[in-house]
Tab-separated table of C-alpha atoms and ligand atoms in Angstrom:
chain	number	residue	atom	x	y	z
A	18	UNK	CA	-87.978	10.614	6.087
A	19	UNK	CA	-85.860	7.921	4.370
A	20	UNK	CA	-83.157	9.191	2.026
A	21	UNK	CA	-83.757	8.811	-1.709
A	22	UNK	CA	-81.718	6.295	-3.702
A	23	UNK	CA	-78.381	7.730	-4.885
A	24	UNK	CA	-75.406	6.454	-6.909
A	25	UNK	CA	-73.068	6.894	-3.907
A	26	UNK	CA	-73.334	7.787	-0.263
A	27	UNK	CA	-70.578	10.363	-0.572
A	28	UNK	CA	-68.889	12.094	-3.509
A	29	UNK	CA	-65.617	13.857	-2.812
A	30	UNK	CA	-64.408	16.521	-5.236
A	31	UNK	CA	-60.603	16.633	-5.302
A	32	UNK	CA	-58.008	14.170	-4.041
A	33	UNK	CA	-55.644	16.521	-2.189
A	34	UNK	CA	-55.027	16.280	1.562
A	35	UNK	CA	-58.603	17.197	2.499
A	36	UNK	CA	-60.387	15.132	-0.164
A	37	UNK	CA	-58.264	12.000	0.183
A	38	UNK	CA	-58.701	11.888	3.964
A	39	UNK	CA	-62.437	12.613	3.696
A	40	UNK	CA	-62.834	9.719	1.252
A	41	UNK	CA	-60.668	7.396	3.356
A	42	UNK	CA	-62.626	8.071	6.547
A	43	UNK	CA	-66.046	7.801	4.873
A	44	UNK	CA	-65.045	4.458	3.310
A	45	UNK	CA	-63.727	3.238	6.674
A	46	UNK	CA	-67.146	4.034	8.093
A	47	UNK	CA	-68.682	1.697	5.529
A	48	UNK	CA	-69.986	4.238	3.048
A	49	UNK	CA	-69.821	3.975	-0.752
A	50	UNK	CA	-67.529	6.766	-1.911
A	51	UNK	CA	-66.634	8.285	-5.280
A	52	UNK	CA	-63.642	10.608	-5.617
A	53	UNK	CA	-63.366	12.810	-8.702
A	54	UNK	CA	-59.931	14.331	-9.271
A	55	UNK	CA	-59.187	16.631	-12.176
A	56	UNK	CA	-55.475	15.745	-12.310
A	57	UNK	CA	-54.406	12.749	-14.390
A	58	UNK	CA	-53.179	11.443	-11.064
A	59	UNK	CA	-53.461	12.871	-7.541
A	60	UNK	CA	-50.859	15.542	-6.975
A	61	UNK	CA	-50.348	16.130	-10.707
A	62	UNK	CA	-51.071	19.818	-10.294
A	63	UNK	CA	-50.803	20.225	-6.539
A	64	UNK	CA	-48.280	22.384	-4.872
A	65	UNK	CA	-47.258	23.272	-1.383
A	66	UNK	CA	-44.182	24.824	0.241
A	67	UNK	CA	-43.998	22.526	1.943
A	68	UNK	CA	-43.923	20.943	5.235
A	69	UNK	CA	-46.781	19.069	6.804
A	70	UNK	CA	-47.362	19.092	10.550
A	71	UNK	CA	-48.119	15.426	11.095
A	72	UNK	CA	-50.427	15.483	14.124
A	73	UNK	CA	-53.740	15.440	12.249
A	74	UNK	CA	-52.618	12.650	9.929
A	75	UNK	CA	-51.502	10.609	12.941
A	76	UNK	CA	-54.872	11.210	14.600
A	77	UNK	CA	-56.713	9.889	11.515
A	78	UNK	CA	-54.604	6.743	11.277
A	79	UNK	CA	-54.741	6.115	15.035
A	80	UNK	CA	-58.516	6.197	14.803
A	81	UNK	CA	-59.199	4.486	11.484
A	82	UNK	CA	-56.250	2.540	10.090
A	83	UNK	CA	-56.386	-0.539	12.361
A	84	UNK	CA	-52.601	-0.713	12.140
A	85	UNK	CA	-52.662	-1.101	8.341
A	86	UNK	CA	-50.742	2.118	7.673
A	87	UNK	CA	-47.022	1.790	8.252
A	88	UNK	CA	-45.925	5.304	9.223
A	89	UNK	CA	-42.428	4.678	7.875
A	90	UNK	CA	-43.826	3.952	4.427
A	91	UNK	CA	-45.519	7.315	4.027
A	92	UNK	CA	-43.508	9.170	1.381
A	93	UNK	CA	-42.449	12.056	3.561
A	94	UNK	CA	-39.189	13.662	2.517
A	95	UNK	CA	-37.345	14.565	5.727
A	96	UNK	CA	-38.327	15.034	9.339
A	97	UNK	CA	-37.792	18.727	10.077
A	98	UNK	CA	-35.498	19.093	13.069
A	99	UNK	CA	-34.122	22.552	12.314
A	100	UNK	CA	-36.208	25.708	12.144
A	101	UNK	CA	-34.608	28.750	10.559
A	102	UNK	CA	-36.002	32.241	10.292
A	103	UNK	CA	-34.075	34.735	8.222
A	104	UNK	CA	-34.233	38.497	7.749
A	105	UNK	CA	-32.557	39.603	4.564
A	106	UNK	CA	-31.805	42.917	2.978
A	107	UNK	CA	-30.079	43.110	-0.400
A	108	UNK	CA	-26.600	42.955	1.108
A	109	UNK	CA	-27.030	40.943	4.290
A	110	UNK	CA	-28.898	38.148	5.972
A	111	UNK	CA	-29.449	37.252	9.619
A	112	UNK	CA	-30.686	33.747	10.414
A	113	UNK	CA	-31.994	32.315	13.668
A	114	UNK	CA	-31.405	28.587	13.755
A	115	UNK	CA	-33.350	26.543	16.261
A	116	UNK	CA	-33.159	22.828	16.889
A	117	UNK	CA	-34.735	20.754	19.640
A	118	UNK	CA	-35.595	17.134	20.313
A	119	UNK	CA	-39.182	18.280	20.764
A	120	UNK	CA	-39.445	19.103	17.069
A	121	UNK	CA	-39.038	15.446	16.184
A	122	UNK	CA	-41.295	13.768	18.758
A	123	UNK	CA	-44.109	11.617	17.372
A	124	UNK	CA	-47.356	13.592	17.333
A	125	UNK	CA	-45.645	16.972	17.197
A	126	UNK	CA	-43.240	16.391	14.334
A	127	UNK	CA	-43.349	17.810	10.829
A	128	UNK	CA	-41.998	16.579	7.503
A	129	UNK	CA	-41.060	18.143	4.216
A	130	UNK	CA	-43.199	16.735	1.405
A	131	UNK	CA	-43.386	16.796	-2.358
A	132	UNK	CA	-47.050	16.665	-3.294
A	133	UNK	CA	-46.584	14.692	-6.512
A	134	UNK	CA	-45.481	11.664	-4.514
A	135	UNK	CA	-47.369	12.292	-1.297
A	136	UNK	CA	-50.758	12.756	-2.986
A	137	UNK	CA	-50.297	9.622	-5.091
A	138	UNK	CA	-49.697	7.696	-1.899
A	139	UNK	CA	-52.850	9.209	-0.427
A	140	UNK	CA	-54.779	8.218	-3.542
A	141	UNK	CA	-53.456	4.651	-3.223
A	142	UNK	CA	-54.737	4.581	0.336
A	143	UNK	CA	-58.141	5.809	-0.804
A	144	UNK	CA	-58.270	3.154	-3.526
A	145	UNK	CA	-57.260	0.371	-1.126
A	146	UNK	CA	-59.922	1.654	1.249
A	147	UNK	CA	-62.528	0.720	-1.372
A	148	UNK	CA	-63.380	4.118	-2.879
A	149	UNK	CA	-64.045	4.533	-6.581
A	150	UNK	CA	-61.842	7.126	-8.236
A	151	UNK	CA	-62.332	9.013	-11.472
A	152	UNK	CA	-59.093	10.834	-12.333
A	153	UNK	CA	-58.521	13.290	-15.182
A	154	UNK	CA	-61.955	14.936	-15.028
A	155	UNK	CA	-62.945	18.206	-13.386
A	156	UNK	CA	-66.275	18.530	-11.641
A	157	UNK	CA	-68.031	21.419	-13.368
A	158	UNK	CA	-71.211	21.757	-11.371
A	159	UNK	CA	-73.054	20.716	-8.261
A	160	UNK	CA	-76.526	19.303	-8.900
A	161	UNK	CA	-79.346	20.530	-6.704
A	162	UNK	CA	-82.980	19.540	-6.156
A	163	UNK	CA	-85.875	22.016	-6.276
A	164	UNK	CA	-85.286	22.889	-2.628
A	165	UNK	CA	-81.655	23.834	-3.308
A	166	UNK	CA	-80.177	20.757	-1.598
A	167	UNK	CA	-77.025	19.457	-3.314
A	168	UNK	CA	-77.723	16.021	-4.761
A	169	UNK	CA	-74.605	15.277	-6.793
A	170	UNK	CA	-72.161	16.515	-9.385
A	171	UNK	CA	-71.740	17.022	-13.086
A	172	UNK	CA	-68.373	16.006	-14.511
A	173	UNK	CA	-68.011	15.964	-18.288
A	174	UNK	CA	-71.035	14.135	-19.707
A	175	UNK	CA	-71.867	12.459	-16.421
A	176	UNK	CA	-74.310	13.399	-13.722
A	177	UNK	CA	-73.647	11.375	-10.593
A	178	UNK	CA	-75.704	11.575	-7.423
A	179	UNK	CA	-74.831	11.189	-3.739
A	180	UNK	CA	-76.375	11.849	-0.364
A	181	UNK	CA	-73.534	14.209	0.524
A	182	UNK	CA	-70.943	15.986	-1.650
A	183	UNK	CA	-67.702	17.040	0.023
A	184	UNK	CA	-66.111	19.889	-1.896
A	185	UNK	CA	-62.336	19.663	-1.398
A	186	UNK	CA	-61.098	21.175	-4.637
A	187	UNK	CA	-58.503	23.480	-3.071
A	188	UNK	CA	-57.917	27.205	-3.561
A	189	UNK	CA	-60.031	29.205	-5.940
A	190	UNK	CA	-62.956	26.825	-5.472
A	191	UNK	CA	-65.308	27.663	-8.295
A	192	UNK	CA	-67.843	25.137	-7.025
A	193	UNK	CA	-68.032	26.815	-3.619
A	194	UNK	CA	-68.282	30.205	-5.303
A	195	UNK	CA	-70.782	29.392	-8.041
A	196	UNK	CA	-72.986	26.862	-6.301
A	197	UNK	CA	-72.583	27.476	-2.554
A	198	UNK	CA	-72.420	31.255	-2.438
A	199	UNK	CA	-68.818	31.571	-1.177
A	200	UNK	CA	-67.636	35.162	-1.636
A	201	UNK	CA	-64.828	35.948	-4.081
A	202	UNK	CA	-61.695	36.695	-2.019
A	203	UNK	CA	-60.216	40.187	-2.125
A	204	UNK	CA	-56.820	40.858	-3.707
A	205	UNK	CA	-55.254	41.558	-0.297
A	206	UNK	CA	-56.472	38.198	1.015
A	207	UNK	CA	-54.983	36.049	-1.730
A	208	UNK	CA	-51.320	35.476	-2.348
A	209	UNK	CA	-49.519	34.065	-5.290
A	210	UNK	CA	-46.921	31.415	-4.544
A	211	UNK	CA	-44.173	30.252	-6.851
A	212	UNK	CA	-41.802	27.419	-6.205
A	213	UNK	CA	-38.854	25.684	-7.807
A	214	UNK	CA	-37.397	22.321	-6.867
A	215	UNK	CA	-33.633	21.776	-7.163
A	216	UNK	CA	-32.066	18.348	-7.225
A	217	UNK	CA	-29.043	17.579	-5.059
A	218	UNK	CA	-27.698	14.375	-3.547
A	219	UNK	CA	-28.553	13.467	0.049
A	220	UNK	CA	-25.150	14.150	1.526
A	221	UNK	CA	-24.813	17.548	-0.131
A	222	UNK	CA	-28.207	18.518	1.255
A	223	UNK	CA	-27.214	17.490	4.780
A	224	UNK	CA	-23.882	19.330	4.471
A	225	UNK	CA	-25.474	22.506	3.185
A	226	UNK	CA	-28.385	22.513	5.625
A	227	UNK	CA	-26.123	21.368	8.493
A	228	UNK	CA	-28.481	18.579	9.523
A	229	UNK	CA	-27.842	15.036	10.765
A	230	UNK	CA	-28.283	12.192	8.284
A	231	UNK	CA	-31.902	11.806	7.153
A	232	UNK	CA	-33.120	14.946	8.914
A	233	UNK	CA	-34.150	18.221	7.353
A	234	UNK	CA	-34.513	21.946	7.877
A	235	UNK	CA	-37.227	24.478	7.145
A	236	UNK	CA	-36.308	28.058	6.454
A	237	UNK	CA	-38.564	31.092	6.124
A	238	UNK	CA	-37.294	34.462	4.889
A	239	UNK	CA	-38.571	37.982	5.230
A	240	UNK	CA	-37.350	41.185	3.585
A	241	UNK	CA	-35.494	41.485	0.331
A	242	UNK	CA	-36.797	38.144	-1.001
A	243	UNK	CA	-40.055	39.913	-1.946
A	244	UNK	CA	-38.285	43.202	-2.716
A	245	UNK	CA	-39.631	44.597	0.544
A	246	UNK	CA	-43.335	44.032	-0.044
A	247	UNK	CA	-45.495	41.926	2.280
A	248	UNK	CA	-44.763	38.246	1.773
A	249	UNK	CA	-41.886	35.898	2.301
A	250	UNK	CA	-39.611	33.201	1.029
A	251	UNK	CA	-39.360	29.546	1.993
A	252	UNK	CA	-36.828	26.770	1.625
A	253	UNK	CA	-37.282	23.139	2.643
A	254	UNK	CA	-34.754	20.320	2.575
A	255	UNK	CA	-36.207	17.230	0.893
A	256	UNK	CA	-34.459	13.851	0.553
A	257	UNK	CA	-32.676	14.632	-2.682
A	258	UNK	CA	-33.973	18.074	-3.512
A	259	UNK	CA	-34.559	21.543	-2.153
A	260	UNK	CA	-37.926	23.318	-2.407
A	261	UNK	CA	-37.478	27.058	-2.768
A	262	UNK	CA	-40.174	29.643	-3.291
A	263	UNK	CA	-41.884	32.933	-2.610
A	264	UNK	CA	-45.339	33.985	-1.523
A	265	UNK	CA	-46.741	37.487	-1.790
A	266	UNK	CA	-50.258	38.875	-1.732
A	267	UNK	CA	-51.638	39.938	-5.088
A	268	UNK	CA	-52.308	43.519	-3.973
A	269	UNK	CA	-48.750	43.802	-2.584
A	270	UNK	CA	-47.076	42.441	-5.675
A	271	UNK	CA	-48.822	45.159	-7.659
A	272	UNK	CA	-46.919	47.699	-5.519
A	273	UNK	CA	-43.547	45.994	-5.920
A	274	UNK	CA	-40.782	47.336	-8.111
A	275	UNK	CA	-40.614	43.986	-9.863
A	276	UNK	CA	-42.541	40.857	-10.822
A	277	UNK	CA	-42.657	37.767	-8.627
A	278	UNK	CA	-40.625	35.929	-11.295
A	279	UNK	CA	-37.810	38.473	-11.141
A	280	UNK	CA	-38.006	38.493	-7.335
A	281	UNK	CA	-37.528	34.705	-7.478
A	282	UNK	CA	-34.453	35.106	-9.714
A	283	UNK	CA	-32.985	37.649	-7.292
A	284	UNK	CA	-33.842	35.433	-4.307
A	285	UNK	CA	-31.976	32.511	-5.880
A	286	UNK	CA	-28.946	34.727	-6.380
A	287	UNK	CA	-28.955	36.191	-2.873
A	288	UNK	CA	-25.760	35.254	-0.977
A	289	UNK	CA	-27.861	33.500	1.700
A	290	UNK	CA	-29.535	31.231	-0.849
A	291	UNK	CA	-27.179	30.802	-3.798
A	292	UNK	CA	-24.601	28.592	-1.998
A	293	UNK	CA	-27.324	26.169	-0.900
A	294	UNK	CA	-28.575	25.504	-4.431
A	295	UNK	CA	-25.172	25.907	-6.113
A	296	UNK	CA	-24.740	23.425	-8.982
A	297	UNK	CA	-28.233	21.998	-8.480
A	298	UNK	CA	-30.506	21.300	-11.407
A	299	UNK	CA	-33.974	22.836	-11.331
A	300	UNK	CA	-36.412	19.984	-11.989
A	301	UNK	CA	-39.779	21.526	-11.244
A	302	UNK	CA	-41.390	24.936	-11.423
A	303	UNK	CA	-44.931	25.638	-10.205
A	304	UNK	CA	-47.282	28.401	-9.162
A	305	UNK	CA	-50.379	28.341	-6.982
A	306	UNK	CA	-52.726	30.627	-5.105
A	307	UNK	CA	-52.800	30.635	-1.326
A	308	UNK	CA	-55.303	32.316	0.975
A	309	UNK	CA	-53.732	34.657	3.515
A	310	UNK	CA	-56.754	36.189	5.188
A	311	UNK	CA	-57.033	33.709	8.073
A	312	UNK	CA	-60.268	33.208	10.044
A	313	UNK	CA	-62.023	36.125	8.349
A	314	UNK	CA	-61.910	34.299	5.020
A	315	UNK	CA	-63.295	30.946	6.105
A	316	UNK	CA	-66.391	30.389	4.016
A	317	UNK	CA	-69.632	28.646	5.016
A	318	UNK	CA	-68.674	25.061	5.810
A	319	UNK	CA	-72.095	23.413	5.865
A	320	UNK	CA	-74.821	23.443	3.206
A	321	UNK	CA	-77.850	21.334	2.422
A	322	UNK	CA	-76.319	18.146	1.030
A	323	UNK	CA	-72.756	19.512	0.872
A	324	UNK	CA	-69.722	20.270	3.021
A	325	UNK	CA	-66.617	22.284	2.167
A	326	UNK	CA	-63.177	21.209	3.413
A	327	UNK	CA	-59.536	22.276	3.223
A	328	UNK	CA	-58.412	25.156	1.045
A	329	UNK	CA	-61.799	25.210	-0.699
A	330	UNK	CA	-63.060	26.641	2.616
A	331	UNK	CA	-59.923	28.865	2.919
A	332	UNK	CA	-58.497	26.964	5.869
A	333	UNK	CA	-54.943	28.239	5.741
A	334	UNK	CA	-52.667	30.243	8.055
A	335	UNK	CA	-49.505	32.142	7.273
A	336	UNK	CA	-47.983	33.388	10.519
A	337	UNK	CA	-44.730	34.579	9.008
A	338	UNK	CA	-42.709	32.044	10.995
A	339	UNK	CA	-44.846	29.102	9.883
A	340	UNK	CA	-47.340	28.195	7.171
A	341	UNK	CA	-50.124	25.724	7.881
A	342	UNK	CA	-52.720	24.443	5.492
A	343	UNK	CA	-52.165	20.724	5.074
A	344	UNK	CA	-52.772	19.742	8.699
A	345	UNK	CA	-55.953	21.839	8.628
A	346	UNK	CA	-56.988	20.187	5.346
A	347	UNK	CA	-56.439	16.682	6.764
A	348	UNK	CA	-58.439	17.429	9.927
A	349	UNK	CA	-61.272	19.142	8.062
A	350	UNK	CA	-61.493	16.249	5.577
A	351	UNK	CA	-61.806	13.850	8.488
A	352	UNK	CA	-64.456	15.931	10.280
A	353	UNK	CA	-66.440	16.420	7.069
A	354	UNK	CA	-66.507	12.666	6.451
A	355	UNK	CA	-67.496	11.884	10.036
A	356	UNK	CA	-70.337	14.412	9.927
A	357	UNK	CA	-71.489	13.212	6.493
A	358	UNK	CA	-71.645	9.590	7.683
A	359	UNK	CA	-73.478	10.594	10.852
A	360	UNK	CA	-76.053	12.549	8.804
A	361	UNK	CA	-76.543	9.710	6.315
A	362	UNK	CA	-77.071	7.247	9.160
A	363	UNK	CA	-79.613	9.620	10.695
A	364	UNK	CA	-81.227	10.031	7.245
A	365	UNK	CA	-80.966	13.793	7.454
A	366	UNK	CA	-78.468	15.422	5.088
A	367	UNK	CA	-79.925	18.904	5.376
A	368	UNK	CA	-77.728	21.700	6.705
A	369	UNK	CA	-79.085	20.924	10.189
A	370	UNK	CA	-78.339	17.235	9.774
A	371	UNK	CA	-74.770	17.990	8.671
A	372	UNK	CA	-74.127	20.552	11.421
A	373	UNK	CA	-71.873	18.049	13.204
A	374	UNK	CA	-69.120	19.181	10.823
A	375	UNK	CA	-69.184	22.730	12.119
A	376	UNK	CA	-69.385	21.528	15.717
A	377	UNK	CA	-66.307	19.340	15.188
A	378	UNK	CA	-64.432	22.127	13.442
A	379	UNK	CA	-65.301	24.716	16.108
A	380	UNK	CA	-64.212	22.337	18.844
A	381	UNK	CA	-60.917	21.463	17.159
A	382	UNK	CA	-57.555	23.143	16.683
A	383	UNK	CA	-58.613	24.149	13.156
A	384	UNK	CA	-61.051	26.913	14.015
A	385	UNK	CA	-59.491	27.601	17.411
A	386	UNK	CA	-56.082	28.326	15.864
A	387	UNK	CA	-57.558	30.310	12.991
A	388	UNK	CA	-59.452	32.464	15.506
A	389	UNK	CA	-56.475	32.863	17.825
A	390	UNK	CA	-54.456	34.341	14.972
A	391	UNK	CA	-57.369	36.184	13.323
A	392	UNK	CA	-55.733	39.607	13.705
A	393	UNK	CA	-52.396	38.570	12.275
A	394	UNK	CA	-53.150	38.878	8.514
A	395	UNK	CA	-54.129	42.536	8.988
A	396	UNK	CA	-51.151	43.215	11.268
A	397	UNK	CA	-48.781	41.697	8.723
A	398	UNK	CA	-50.389	43.547	5.851
A	399	UNK	CA	-49.928	46.916	7.504
A	400	UNK	CA	-46.482	46.250	8.991
A	401	UNK	CA	-44.509	47.519	6.032
A	402	UNK	CA	-41.303	48.181	7.978
A	403	UNK	CA	-41.040	44.478	8.805
A	404	UNK	CA	-40.338	43.845	5.141
A	405	UNK	CA	-38.127	46.848	4.401
A	406	UNK	CA	-36.545	48.803	7.203
A	407	UNK	CA	-36.203	46.135	9.885
A	408	UNK	CA	-34.146	43.673	7.852
A	409	UNK	CA	-31.923	46.659	6.993
A	410	UNK	CA	-31.719	47.658	10.660
A	411	UNK	CA	-30.771	44.116	11.658
A	412	UNK	CA	-28.032	44.149	9.012
A	413	UNK	CA	-26.705	47.455	10.360
A	414	UNK	CA	-26.726	46.155	13.953
A	415	UNK	CA	-24.780	43.036	13.052
A	416	UNK	CA	-22.361	44.989	10.860
A	417	UNK	CA	-21.741	47.288	13.823
A	418	UNK	CA	-20.948	44.241	15.964
A	419	UNK	CA	-18.826	42.220	13.603
A	420	UNK	CA	-17.074	44.592	11.190
A	421	UNK	CA	-13.586	45.443	12.454
A	422	UNK	CA	-11.614	47.930	10.345
A	423	UNK	CA	-9.083	49.257	12.836
A	424	UNK	CA	-11.076	52.381	13.693
A	425	UNK	CA	-11.227	52.646	17.503
A	426	UNK	CA	-14.562	51.096	18.527
A	427	UNK	CA	-17.333	52.697	20.556
A	428	UNK	CA	-18.918	50.557	23.279
A	429	UNK	CA	-21.513	48.229	21.720
A	430	UNK	CA	-24.401	50.142	23.264
A	431	UNK	CA	-23.246	53.356	21.568
A	432	UNK	CA	-22.960	51.577	18.247
A	433	UNK	CA	-26.378	49.919	18.368
A	434	UNK	CA	-28.602	52.559	19.963
A	435	UNK	CA	-28.289	55.151	17.161
A	436	UNK	CA	-29.256	52.491	14.619
A	437	UNK	CA	-32.380	51.593	16.584
A	438	UNK	CA	-33.209	55.184	17.579
A	439	UNK	CA	-33.094	56.251	13.946
A	440	UNK	CA	-36.165	54.030	13.410
A	441	UNK	CA	-37.929	55.505	16.456
A	442	UNK	CA	-37.547	53.446	19.594
A	443	UNK	CA	-41.118	54.075	20.681
A	444	UNK	CA	-42.564	53.254	17.264
A	445	UNK	CA	-40.516	50.082	17.089
A	446	UNK	CA	-41.669	48.942	20.544
A	447	UNK	CA	-45.277	49.717	19.623
A	448	UNK	CA	-45.060	47.770	16.382
A	449	UNK	CA	-43.449	44.755	18.023
A	450	UNK	CA	-46.045	44.833	20.831
A	451	UNK	CA	-48.845	45.025	18.240
A	452	UNK	CA	-47.397	42.077	16.342
A	453	UNK	CA	-46.977	40.015	19.493
A	454	UNK	CA	-50.558	40.673	20.514
A	455	UNK	CA	-51.746	39.342	17.114
A	456	UNK	CA	-49.633	36.206	17.389
B	510	LIG	C1	-46.599	28.357	-2.095
B	510	LIG	C2	-47.355	27.604	-1.046
B	510	LIG	C3	-46.698	27.181	0.089
B	510	LIG	C4	-47.377	26.469	1.067
B	510	LIG	N1	-46.690	25.969	2.123
B	510	LIG	C5	-47.322	25.191	3.023
B	510	LIG	C6	-46.579	24.527	4.043
B	510	LIG	O1	-45.358	24.580	4.103
B	510	LIG	N2	-47.289	23.786	4.946
B	510	LIG	C7	-48.654	23.634	4.891
B	510	LIG	O2	-49.228	22.941	5.722
B	510	LIG	N3	-49.357	24.239	3.910
B	510	LIG	C8	-48.731	24.991	2.974
B	510	LIG	N4	-49.448	25.552	1.960
B	510	LIG	C9	-50.905	25.368	1.943
B	510	LIG	C10	-51.280	23.941	1.525
B	510	LIG	O3	-50.608	23.603	0.344
B	510	LIG	C11	-52.768	23.824	1.344
B	510	LIG	O4	-53.417	24.339	2.486
B	510	LIG	C12	-53.203	22.361	1.145
B	510	LIG	O5	-52.605	21.858	-0.003
B	510	LIG	C13	-54.719	22.279	1.037
B	510	LIG	O6	-55.110	20.974	0.732
B	510	LIG	P1	-56.485	20.717	-0.021
B	510	LIG	O7	-56.648	19.244	-0.090
B	510	LIG	O8	-57.555	21.509	0.584
B	510	LIG	O9	-56.282	21.327	-1.485
B	510	LIG	P2	-55.302	20.858	-2.625
B	510	LIG	O10	-54.104	20.237	-2.067
B	510	LIG	O11	-55.137	22.021	-3.527
B	510	LIG	O12	-56.126	19.716	-3.382
B	510	LIG	C14	-57.260	20.003	-4.174
B	510	LIG	C15	-57.436	18.886	-5.168
B	510	LIG	O13	-58.641	19.084	-5.897
B	510	LIG	C16	-58.418	18.881	-7.289
B	510	LIG	N5	-59.426	19.674	-8.001
B	510	LIG	C17	-59.496	21.026	-8.117
B	510	LIG	N6	-60.606	21.394	-8.784
B	510	LIG	C18	-61.253	20.251	-9.096
B	510	LIG	C19	-62.467	19.973	-9.776
B	510	LIG	N7	-63.265	20.952	-10.218
B	510	LIG	N8	-62.830	18.679	-9.951
B	510	LIG	C20	-62.054	17.652	-9.488
B	510	LIG	N9	-60.898	17.866	-8.816
B	510	LIG	C21	-60.509	19.144	-8.617
B	510	LIG	C22	-56.983	19.337	-7.494
B	510	LIG	O14	-56.417	18.781	-8.659
B	510	LIG	C23	-56.329	18.819	-6.211
B	510	LIG	O15	-55.885	17.505	-6.335
B	510	LIG	C24	-48.780	26.234	0.936
B	510	LIG	C25	-49.448	26.671	-0.202
B	510	LIG	C26	-48.744	27.329	-1.209
B	510	LIG	C27	-49.461	27.732	-2.452
């Protein structure tokens, strides 16, 4: 049966990573596309840690850009060539610093980003691609026909119709919840993230992060940064600023001896962090929700007349040593657009007609990675000692190695074993084995 007349082929709700790429791809495939973005401009309210793994963006441009996107003009901050993982207790900090040429290779590289700039660039791309954009208005409702098939959106006074609506409105998607039956996430599945951006000149950043000119470092912290509750800290070197923040699940923060704001103050003053931001001016402060539940949280992706992409579908992974959401958002936006165009061409935008989205997602790294690490959120949530006792233990081990006070020293083995045994050698091995099997 031929499709009914609509105002647009595709409406995309939200111009973040998922929405912008969905709109770009659908327009490249010759469809008429409307993007509605509630921010005055794209990125106005968006927040990430953040570092984007570039592979999915490269894949989109390789396929669709016909050479018109100059990679060097994308407003990335710095290519991340140093990975640092830190365990901190109130008085100490142990950092593993890893660098490798492989981190910078095209197709497997990652970049620090500031969403204000990055999302505006994405929106420019969408506009140049021929999409119509309505900024500054939030979509309040999805329109449906008598059969329950989504037929468009309501934004302010306007009702606008489309063959397919792609919901890419990010975390806390009220549209997915109210109109597509997505369940409300539980408090232990959602984290609150806060972030501050500190301005520093380029050279000072490179000196303090110990990176070559133009390159950057990513640093994730565990332990005292969240006052010992489940969560972590992050720090990314941008061109002329440092992004610093904390993430902790809502249910965990309720157990903490402090608020996330006070934890952030303490984090900034920790001896491992304070020298890096010394003398820097704080120019931005933001807060955002982030889903932490992994594969278990992913909501229904395909509906009659609608698809859900990016954070709106809870496509986010926090593995402790890395956070990924943007590369998943980019890939899901692309797959949603491809499936929407395919369904429109086949004149079947029912759930069955749009099923190509799920097939693409299931066959891609997005769902495969989410499933591989499906057990990790629960493991992390119940691994309390990782956030309290282990950072302390690591501090004690390194103190026992490096503190020299003139007292005759025991062999290293005799200094370290009691510290580890005190925590229960067997329990420790079991916990580490459990964690490794979830990663
Ligand atoms: C503290 C923190 C740290 C993170 N660190 C990282 C990291 O280092 N690396 C990484 O890959 N990921 C990270 N993430 C996750 C990542 O930011 C998200 O996965 C990613 O931004 C999702 O993109 P999206 O396009 O789905 O949603 P968003 O980027 O949130 O975009 C949604 C868009 O929709 C708009 N919108 C919302 N509601 C409406 C509406 N009703 N009508 C119209 N428009 C609407 C918003 O204004 C926004 O522009 C982090 C997240 C947080 C909170």
